[in-house]
Coordinates of C-alpha atoms in Angstrom, one line a residue:
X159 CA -53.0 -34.1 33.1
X160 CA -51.8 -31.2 35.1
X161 CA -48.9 -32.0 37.3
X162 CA -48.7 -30.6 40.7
X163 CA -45.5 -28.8 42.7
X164 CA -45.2 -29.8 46.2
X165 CA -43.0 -27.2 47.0
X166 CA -46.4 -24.8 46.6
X167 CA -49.0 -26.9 48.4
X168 CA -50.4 -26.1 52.3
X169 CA -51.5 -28.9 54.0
X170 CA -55.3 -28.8 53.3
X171 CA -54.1 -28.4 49.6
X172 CA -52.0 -31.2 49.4
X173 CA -54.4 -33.6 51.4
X174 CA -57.5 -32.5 49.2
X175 CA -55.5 -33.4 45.8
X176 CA -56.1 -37.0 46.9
X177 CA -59.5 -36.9 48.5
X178 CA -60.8 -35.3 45.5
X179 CA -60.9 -38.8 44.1
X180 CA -59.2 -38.0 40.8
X181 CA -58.5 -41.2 38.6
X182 CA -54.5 -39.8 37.8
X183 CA -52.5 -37.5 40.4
X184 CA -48.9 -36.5 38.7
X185 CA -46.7 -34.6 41.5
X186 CA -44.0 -32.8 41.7
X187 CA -41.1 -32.8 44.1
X188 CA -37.5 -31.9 44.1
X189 CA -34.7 -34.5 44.3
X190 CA -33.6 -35.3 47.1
X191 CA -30.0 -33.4 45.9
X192 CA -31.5 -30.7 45.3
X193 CA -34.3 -30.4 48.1
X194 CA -32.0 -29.6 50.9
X195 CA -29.8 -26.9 48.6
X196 CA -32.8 -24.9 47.3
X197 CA -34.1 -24.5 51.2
X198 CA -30.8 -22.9 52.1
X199 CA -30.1 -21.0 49.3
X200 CA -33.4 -19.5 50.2
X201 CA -32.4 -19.5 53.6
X202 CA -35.2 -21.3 54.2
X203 CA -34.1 -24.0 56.8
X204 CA -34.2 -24.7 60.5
X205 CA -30.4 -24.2 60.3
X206 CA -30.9 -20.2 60.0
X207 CA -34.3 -19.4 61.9
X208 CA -36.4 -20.8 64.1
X209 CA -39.3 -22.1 61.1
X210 CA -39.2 -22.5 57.7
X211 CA -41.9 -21.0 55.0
X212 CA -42.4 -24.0 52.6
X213 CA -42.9 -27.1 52.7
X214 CA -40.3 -30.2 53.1
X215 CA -41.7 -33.3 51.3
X216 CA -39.7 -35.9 49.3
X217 CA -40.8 -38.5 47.0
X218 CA -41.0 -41.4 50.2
X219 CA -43.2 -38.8 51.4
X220 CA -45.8 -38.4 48.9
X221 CA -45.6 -42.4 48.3
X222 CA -46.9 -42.8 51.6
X223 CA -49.5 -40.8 51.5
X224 CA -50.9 -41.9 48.1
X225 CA -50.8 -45.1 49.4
X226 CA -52.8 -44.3 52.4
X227 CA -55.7 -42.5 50.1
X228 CA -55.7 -45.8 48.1
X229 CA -53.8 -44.7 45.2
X230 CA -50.6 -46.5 43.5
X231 CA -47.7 -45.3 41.6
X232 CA -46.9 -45.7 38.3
X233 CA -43.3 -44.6 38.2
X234 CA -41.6 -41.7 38.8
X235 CA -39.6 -39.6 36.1
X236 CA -36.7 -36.7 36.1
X237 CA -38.1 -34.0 35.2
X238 CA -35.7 -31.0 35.1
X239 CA -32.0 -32.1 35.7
X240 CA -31.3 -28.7 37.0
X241 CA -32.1 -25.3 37.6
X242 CA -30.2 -23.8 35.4
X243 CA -31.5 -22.8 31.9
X244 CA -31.1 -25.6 28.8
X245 CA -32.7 -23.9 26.3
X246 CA -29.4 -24.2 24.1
X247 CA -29.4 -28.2 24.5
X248 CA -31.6 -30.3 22.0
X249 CA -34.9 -31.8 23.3
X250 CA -33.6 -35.3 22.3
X251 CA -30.1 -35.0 24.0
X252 CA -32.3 -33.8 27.6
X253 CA -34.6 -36.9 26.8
X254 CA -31.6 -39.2 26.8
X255 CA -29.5 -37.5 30.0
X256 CA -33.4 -37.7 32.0
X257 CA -33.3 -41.5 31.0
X258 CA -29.5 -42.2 32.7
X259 CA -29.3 -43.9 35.9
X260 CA -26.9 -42.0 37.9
X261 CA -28.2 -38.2 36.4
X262 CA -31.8 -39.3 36.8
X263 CA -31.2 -39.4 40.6
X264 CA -29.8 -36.4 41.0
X265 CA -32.2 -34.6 38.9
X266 CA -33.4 -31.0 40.3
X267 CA -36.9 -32.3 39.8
X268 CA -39.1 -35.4 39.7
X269 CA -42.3 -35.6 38.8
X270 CA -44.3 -39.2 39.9
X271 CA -47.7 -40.3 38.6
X272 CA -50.5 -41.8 40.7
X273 CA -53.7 -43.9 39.6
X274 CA -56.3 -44.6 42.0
X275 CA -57.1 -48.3 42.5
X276 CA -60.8 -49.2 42.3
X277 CA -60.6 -52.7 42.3
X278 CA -63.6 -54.0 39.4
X279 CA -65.7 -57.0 40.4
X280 CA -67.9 -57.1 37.0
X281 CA -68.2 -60.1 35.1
X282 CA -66.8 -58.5 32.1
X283 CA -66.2 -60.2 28.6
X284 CA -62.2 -61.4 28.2
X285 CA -61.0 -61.8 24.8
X286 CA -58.3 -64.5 24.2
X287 CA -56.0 -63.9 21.5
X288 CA -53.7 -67.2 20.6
X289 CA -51.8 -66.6 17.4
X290 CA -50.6 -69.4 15.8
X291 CA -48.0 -70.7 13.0
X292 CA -46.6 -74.2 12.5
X293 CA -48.4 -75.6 15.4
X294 CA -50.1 -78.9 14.1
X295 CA -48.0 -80.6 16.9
X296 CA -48.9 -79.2 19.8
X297 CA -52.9 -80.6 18.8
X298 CA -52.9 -82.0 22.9
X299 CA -51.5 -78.6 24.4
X300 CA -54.4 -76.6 22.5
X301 CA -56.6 -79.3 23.9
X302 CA -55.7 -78.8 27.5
X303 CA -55.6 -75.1 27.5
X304 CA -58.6 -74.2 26.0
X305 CA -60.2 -77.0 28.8
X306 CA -58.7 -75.2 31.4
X307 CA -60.0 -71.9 30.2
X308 CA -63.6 -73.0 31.3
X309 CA -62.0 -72.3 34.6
X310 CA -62.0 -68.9 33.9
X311 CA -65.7 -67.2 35.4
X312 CA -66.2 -64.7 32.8
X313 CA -67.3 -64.8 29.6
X314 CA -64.5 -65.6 26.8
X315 CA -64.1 -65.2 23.0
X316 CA -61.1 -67.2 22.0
X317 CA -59.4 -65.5 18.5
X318 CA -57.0 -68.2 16.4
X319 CA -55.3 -66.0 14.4
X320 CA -53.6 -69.0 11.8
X321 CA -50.1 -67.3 10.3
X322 CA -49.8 -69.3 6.7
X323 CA -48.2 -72.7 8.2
X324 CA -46.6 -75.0 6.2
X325 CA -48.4 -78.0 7.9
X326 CA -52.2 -78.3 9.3
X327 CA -52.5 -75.8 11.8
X328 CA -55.3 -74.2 10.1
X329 CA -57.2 -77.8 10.0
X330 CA -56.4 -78.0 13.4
X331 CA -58.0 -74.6 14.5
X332 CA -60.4 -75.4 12.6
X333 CA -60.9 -78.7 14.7
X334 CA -60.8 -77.1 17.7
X335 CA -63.4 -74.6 16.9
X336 CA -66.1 -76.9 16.3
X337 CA -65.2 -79.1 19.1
X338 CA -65.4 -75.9 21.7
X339 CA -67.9 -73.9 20.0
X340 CA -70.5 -74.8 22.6
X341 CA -67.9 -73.1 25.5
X342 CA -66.8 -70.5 24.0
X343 CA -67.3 -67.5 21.0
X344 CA -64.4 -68.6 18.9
X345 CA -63.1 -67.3 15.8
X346 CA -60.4 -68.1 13.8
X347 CA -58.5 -65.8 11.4
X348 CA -55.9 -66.4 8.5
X349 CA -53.4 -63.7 8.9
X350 CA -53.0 -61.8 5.9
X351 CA -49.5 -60.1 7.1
X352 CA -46.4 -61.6 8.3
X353 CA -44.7 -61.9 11.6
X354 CA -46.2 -62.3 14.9
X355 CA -46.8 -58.7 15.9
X356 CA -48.9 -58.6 13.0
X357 CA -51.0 -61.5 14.1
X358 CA -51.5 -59.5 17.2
X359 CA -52.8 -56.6 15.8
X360 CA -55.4 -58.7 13.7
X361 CA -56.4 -60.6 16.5
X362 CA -57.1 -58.1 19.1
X363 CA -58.6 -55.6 15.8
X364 CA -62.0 -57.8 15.9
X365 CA -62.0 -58.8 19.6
X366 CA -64.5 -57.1 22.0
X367 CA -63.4 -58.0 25.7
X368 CA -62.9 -55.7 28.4
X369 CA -59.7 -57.5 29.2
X370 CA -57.4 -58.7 26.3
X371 CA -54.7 -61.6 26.8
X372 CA -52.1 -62.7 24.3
X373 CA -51.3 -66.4 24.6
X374 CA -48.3 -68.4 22.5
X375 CA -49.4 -70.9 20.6
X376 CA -46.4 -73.0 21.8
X377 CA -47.8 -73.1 25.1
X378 CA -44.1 -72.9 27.1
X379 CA -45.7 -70.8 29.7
X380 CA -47.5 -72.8 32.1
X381 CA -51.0 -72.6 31.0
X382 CA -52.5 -72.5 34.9
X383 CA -50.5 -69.4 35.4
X384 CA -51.7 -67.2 32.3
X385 CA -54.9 -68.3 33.4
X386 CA -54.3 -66.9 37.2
X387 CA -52.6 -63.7 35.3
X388 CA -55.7 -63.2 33.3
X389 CA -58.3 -63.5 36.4
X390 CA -56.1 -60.8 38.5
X391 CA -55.3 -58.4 36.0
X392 CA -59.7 -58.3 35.4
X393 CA -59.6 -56.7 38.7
X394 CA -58.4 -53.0 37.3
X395 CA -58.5 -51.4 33.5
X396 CA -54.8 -49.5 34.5
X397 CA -52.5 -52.3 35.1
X398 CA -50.5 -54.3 32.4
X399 CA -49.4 -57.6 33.2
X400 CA -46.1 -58.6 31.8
X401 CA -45.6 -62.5 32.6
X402 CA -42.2 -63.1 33.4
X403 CA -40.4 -66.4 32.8
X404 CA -37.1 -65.9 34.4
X405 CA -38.1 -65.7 37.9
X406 CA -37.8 -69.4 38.4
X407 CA -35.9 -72.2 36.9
X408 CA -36.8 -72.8 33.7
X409 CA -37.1 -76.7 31.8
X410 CA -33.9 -77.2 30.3
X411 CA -33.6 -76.4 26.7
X412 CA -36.9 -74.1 27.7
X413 CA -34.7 -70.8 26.3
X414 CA -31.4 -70.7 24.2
X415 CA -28.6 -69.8 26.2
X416 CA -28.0 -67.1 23.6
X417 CA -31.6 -65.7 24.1
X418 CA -31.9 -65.8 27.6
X419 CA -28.8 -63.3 27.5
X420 CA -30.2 -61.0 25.1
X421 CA -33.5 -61.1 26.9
X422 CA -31.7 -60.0 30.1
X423 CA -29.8 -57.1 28.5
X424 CA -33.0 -55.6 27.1
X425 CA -34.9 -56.3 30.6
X426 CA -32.1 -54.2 31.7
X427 CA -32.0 -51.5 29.2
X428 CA -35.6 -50.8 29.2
X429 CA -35.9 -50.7 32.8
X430 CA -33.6 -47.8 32.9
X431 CA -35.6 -45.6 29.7
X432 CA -39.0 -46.7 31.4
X433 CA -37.5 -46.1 35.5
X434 CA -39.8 -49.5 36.1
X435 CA -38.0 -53.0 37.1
X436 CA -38.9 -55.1 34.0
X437 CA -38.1 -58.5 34.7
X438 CA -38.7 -60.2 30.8
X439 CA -38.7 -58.1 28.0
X440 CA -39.8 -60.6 25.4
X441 CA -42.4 -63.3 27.4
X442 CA -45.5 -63.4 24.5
X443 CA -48.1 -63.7 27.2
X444 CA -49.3 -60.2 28.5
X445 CA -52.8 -59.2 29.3
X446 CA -53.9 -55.7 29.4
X447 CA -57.5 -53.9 29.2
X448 CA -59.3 -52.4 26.5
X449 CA -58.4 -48.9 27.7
X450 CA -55.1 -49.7 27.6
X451 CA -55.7 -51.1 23.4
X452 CA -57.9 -47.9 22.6
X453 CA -54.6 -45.5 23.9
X454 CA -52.3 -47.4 21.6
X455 CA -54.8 -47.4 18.6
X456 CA -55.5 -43.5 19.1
X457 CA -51.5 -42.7 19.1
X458 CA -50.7 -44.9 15.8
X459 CA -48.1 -47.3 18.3
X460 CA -50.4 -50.1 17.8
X461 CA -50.4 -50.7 14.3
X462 CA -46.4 -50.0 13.7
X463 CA -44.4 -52.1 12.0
X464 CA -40.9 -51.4 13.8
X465 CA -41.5 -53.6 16.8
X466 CA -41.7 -57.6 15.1
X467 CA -43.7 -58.6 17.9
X468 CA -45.0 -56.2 19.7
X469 CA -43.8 -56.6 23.3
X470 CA -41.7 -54.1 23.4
X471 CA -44.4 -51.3 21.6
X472 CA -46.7 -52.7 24.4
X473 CA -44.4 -52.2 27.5
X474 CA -43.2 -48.2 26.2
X475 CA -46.7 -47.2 25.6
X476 CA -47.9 -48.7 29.2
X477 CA -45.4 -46.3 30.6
X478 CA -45.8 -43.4 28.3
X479 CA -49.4 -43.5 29.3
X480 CA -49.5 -43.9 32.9
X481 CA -50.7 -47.4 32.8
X482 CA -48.9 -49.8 35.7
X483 CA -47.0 -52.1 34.6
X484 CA -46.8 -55.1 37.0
X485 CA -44.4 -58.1 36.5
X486 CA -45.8 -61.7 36.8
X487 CA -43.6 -64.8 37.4
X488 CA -44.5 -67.6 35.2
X489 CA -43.3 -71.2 34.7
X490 CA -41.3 -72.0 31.5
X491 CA -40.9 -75.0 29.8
X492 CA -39.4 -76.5 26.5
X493 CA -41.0 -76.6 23.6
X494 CA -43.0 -80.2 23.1
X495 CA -43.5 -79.6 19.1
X496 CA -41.6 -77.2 16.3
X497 CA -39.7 -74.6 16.3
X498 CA -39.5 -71.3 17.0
X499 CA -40.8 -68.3 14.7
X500 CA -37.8 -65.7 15.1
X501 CA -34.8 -64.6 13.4
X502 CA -32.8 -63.9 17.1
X503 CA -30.0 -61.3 14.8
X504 CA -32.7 -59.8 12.9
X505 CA -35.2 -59.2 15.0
X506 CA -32.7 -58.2 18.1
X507 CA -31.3 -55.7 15.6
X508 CA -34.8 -54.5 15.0
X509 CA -35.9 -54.8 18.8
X510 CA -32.7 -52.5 19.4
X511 CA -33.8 -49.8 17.1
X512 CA -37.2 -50.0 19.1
X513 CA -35.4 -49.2 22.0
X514 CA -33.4 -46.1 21.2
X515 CA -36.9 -44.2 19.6
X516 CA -38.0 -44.1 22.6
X517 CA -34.2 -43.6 24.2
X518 CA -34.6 -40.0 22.6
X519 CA -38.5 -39.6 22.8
X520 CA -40.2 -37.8 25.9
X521 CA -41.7 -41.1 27.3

């Protein structure tokens, strides 16, 4: 995607990059630092003549106007931290310094991506992906979501994926699938890797939906409001919904103390390598479009083994390619049955190194 500077543009040029109807529009501008500086270095400002020979337009400015041609930003991104030449300074040492909060503000360029919203009204197929390990007590929760999903308009393919339990969670699916075979396509897979991630990838492998939805087996998030995230995020293929269950109170006991803490300081630090408010990090139920699927299969992301369950693969990738990522507040309750399927050292040690790859990448 070619990336426009603003500092070039006439008028007519600038207005006709939007009303050329272009599904991605990545501008240019200078920081706001800089803007100012560059204009009278040139002598270029109202300060020293009566007009000025290039344009004056800041990132509020181009905003605005995307938003009044119907398109939506992404996020916006440092581009150059300064004018000077860096050529001595290693590509992964400029990736981190572009990432930092205070340099990243006063960066000499910016660069923000647009997508135009076409809001999609087809009746498309939605595939449901509900992996599933040590579950065999939660038998009335399975019950009362997969009722509730006749809510849903669309057509829906339900995918069990069943991770080796040590009780009769795969009798149960198995259950289940007969019982609701008349309302849905169901399938119902026995994972033959570990870890939940994994479980994903086999899922949503075989599924066939336009939109894809990953739902915990545990059912802790409020099954009404994944439904409700799964009908609005239908409405566009360039949007990732990332449900967020620390918005609002949560049940007691709903989240370690100890969890909740280290789900906070990764919200934080991958806010500031993405430049997008995250609000959860780790909530299992996201929904995303196949678009969004075929990206991360076509890049190798998808099927690596770094990330234990995948949120995190699914949130950097959404930003590396220019797909919005929008936060949704969810209710969050305590589990009813079992236990949960981490290691909370092990796997924050491996969510960490997940993190800093893409610290030093160009993302």
């Amino acid at each position: 995607m070619k990336s426009f500077n603003t500092w070039n543009l006439t008028n007519n040029q600038l207005h006709e990059l939007f009303k050329d109807k272009n599904k991605f529009i990545s501008i240019r501008v200078r920081g706001n630092t800089w803007e100012p500086i560059t204009r009278w270095l040139r002598l270029d400002s109202r300060i020293f003549k009566e007009t000025t020979n290039r344009p004056r337009i800041t990132l509020c400015d181009i905003e605005s106007l995307a938003e009044i041609y119907n398109y939506r930003s992404i996020r916006w991104k440092a581009k150059k931290l300064t004018p000077l030449p860096t050529k001595l300074i290693s590509k992964k040492l400029k990736n981190i310094f572009r990432k930092l909060p205070l340099i990243k503000h006063l960066a000499y360029e910016l660069e923000i991506t647009f997508y135009k919203y076409i809001e999609n009204y087809s009746e498309q197929l939605i595939s449901i992906i509900i992996p599933a390990r040590n579950e065999e007590g939660n038998r009335e929760l399975f019950i009362e979501a997969l009722n509730k999903f006749k809510q849903i308009s669309n057509n829906i393919e339900i995918i069990f994926v069943e991770g080796n339990s040590i009780d009769n969670t795969y009798s149960l699916l198995e259950e289940l699938k007969a019982n609701f075979s008349d309302s849905f396509k169901i399938f119902l897979l026995k994972q033959s890797g570990k870890g939940k991630k994994n479980a994903v990838v086999e899922g949503c492998n075989i599924s066939s939906g336009e939109t894809m939805a990953i739902v915990d087996s545990d059912f802790t998030v409020d099954i009404d409001d994944s439904i409700a995230a799964i009908i609005e995020s239908k409405k566009n293929e360039n949007i990732l919904i990332n449900c967020s269950r620390t918005t609002f109170p949560m049940e007691k006991n709903a989240m370690r103390w100890a969890n909740y803490i280290g789900n906070r300081c990764f919200a934080i630090f991958i806010s500031i390598l993405i430049n997008k408010p995250i609000s959860d990090s780790l909530c299992g139920t996201k929904v995303f479009s196949r678009k969004f699927f075929n990206l991360m299969k076509k890049n190798g992301s998808w099927d690596s083994k770094s990330d234990p369950f995948g949120d995190f693969t699914i949130i950097f990738e959404a930003a590396k390619n220019n797909i919005k990522i929008l936060n949704y507040p969810v209710r969050y309750y305590a589990r009813k049955s079992g236990a949960p399927n981490i290691s909370r050292w092990v796997d924050g040690l491996k969510l960490l190194k997940v993190c800093l790859l893409y610290l030093v990448s160009d993302i």
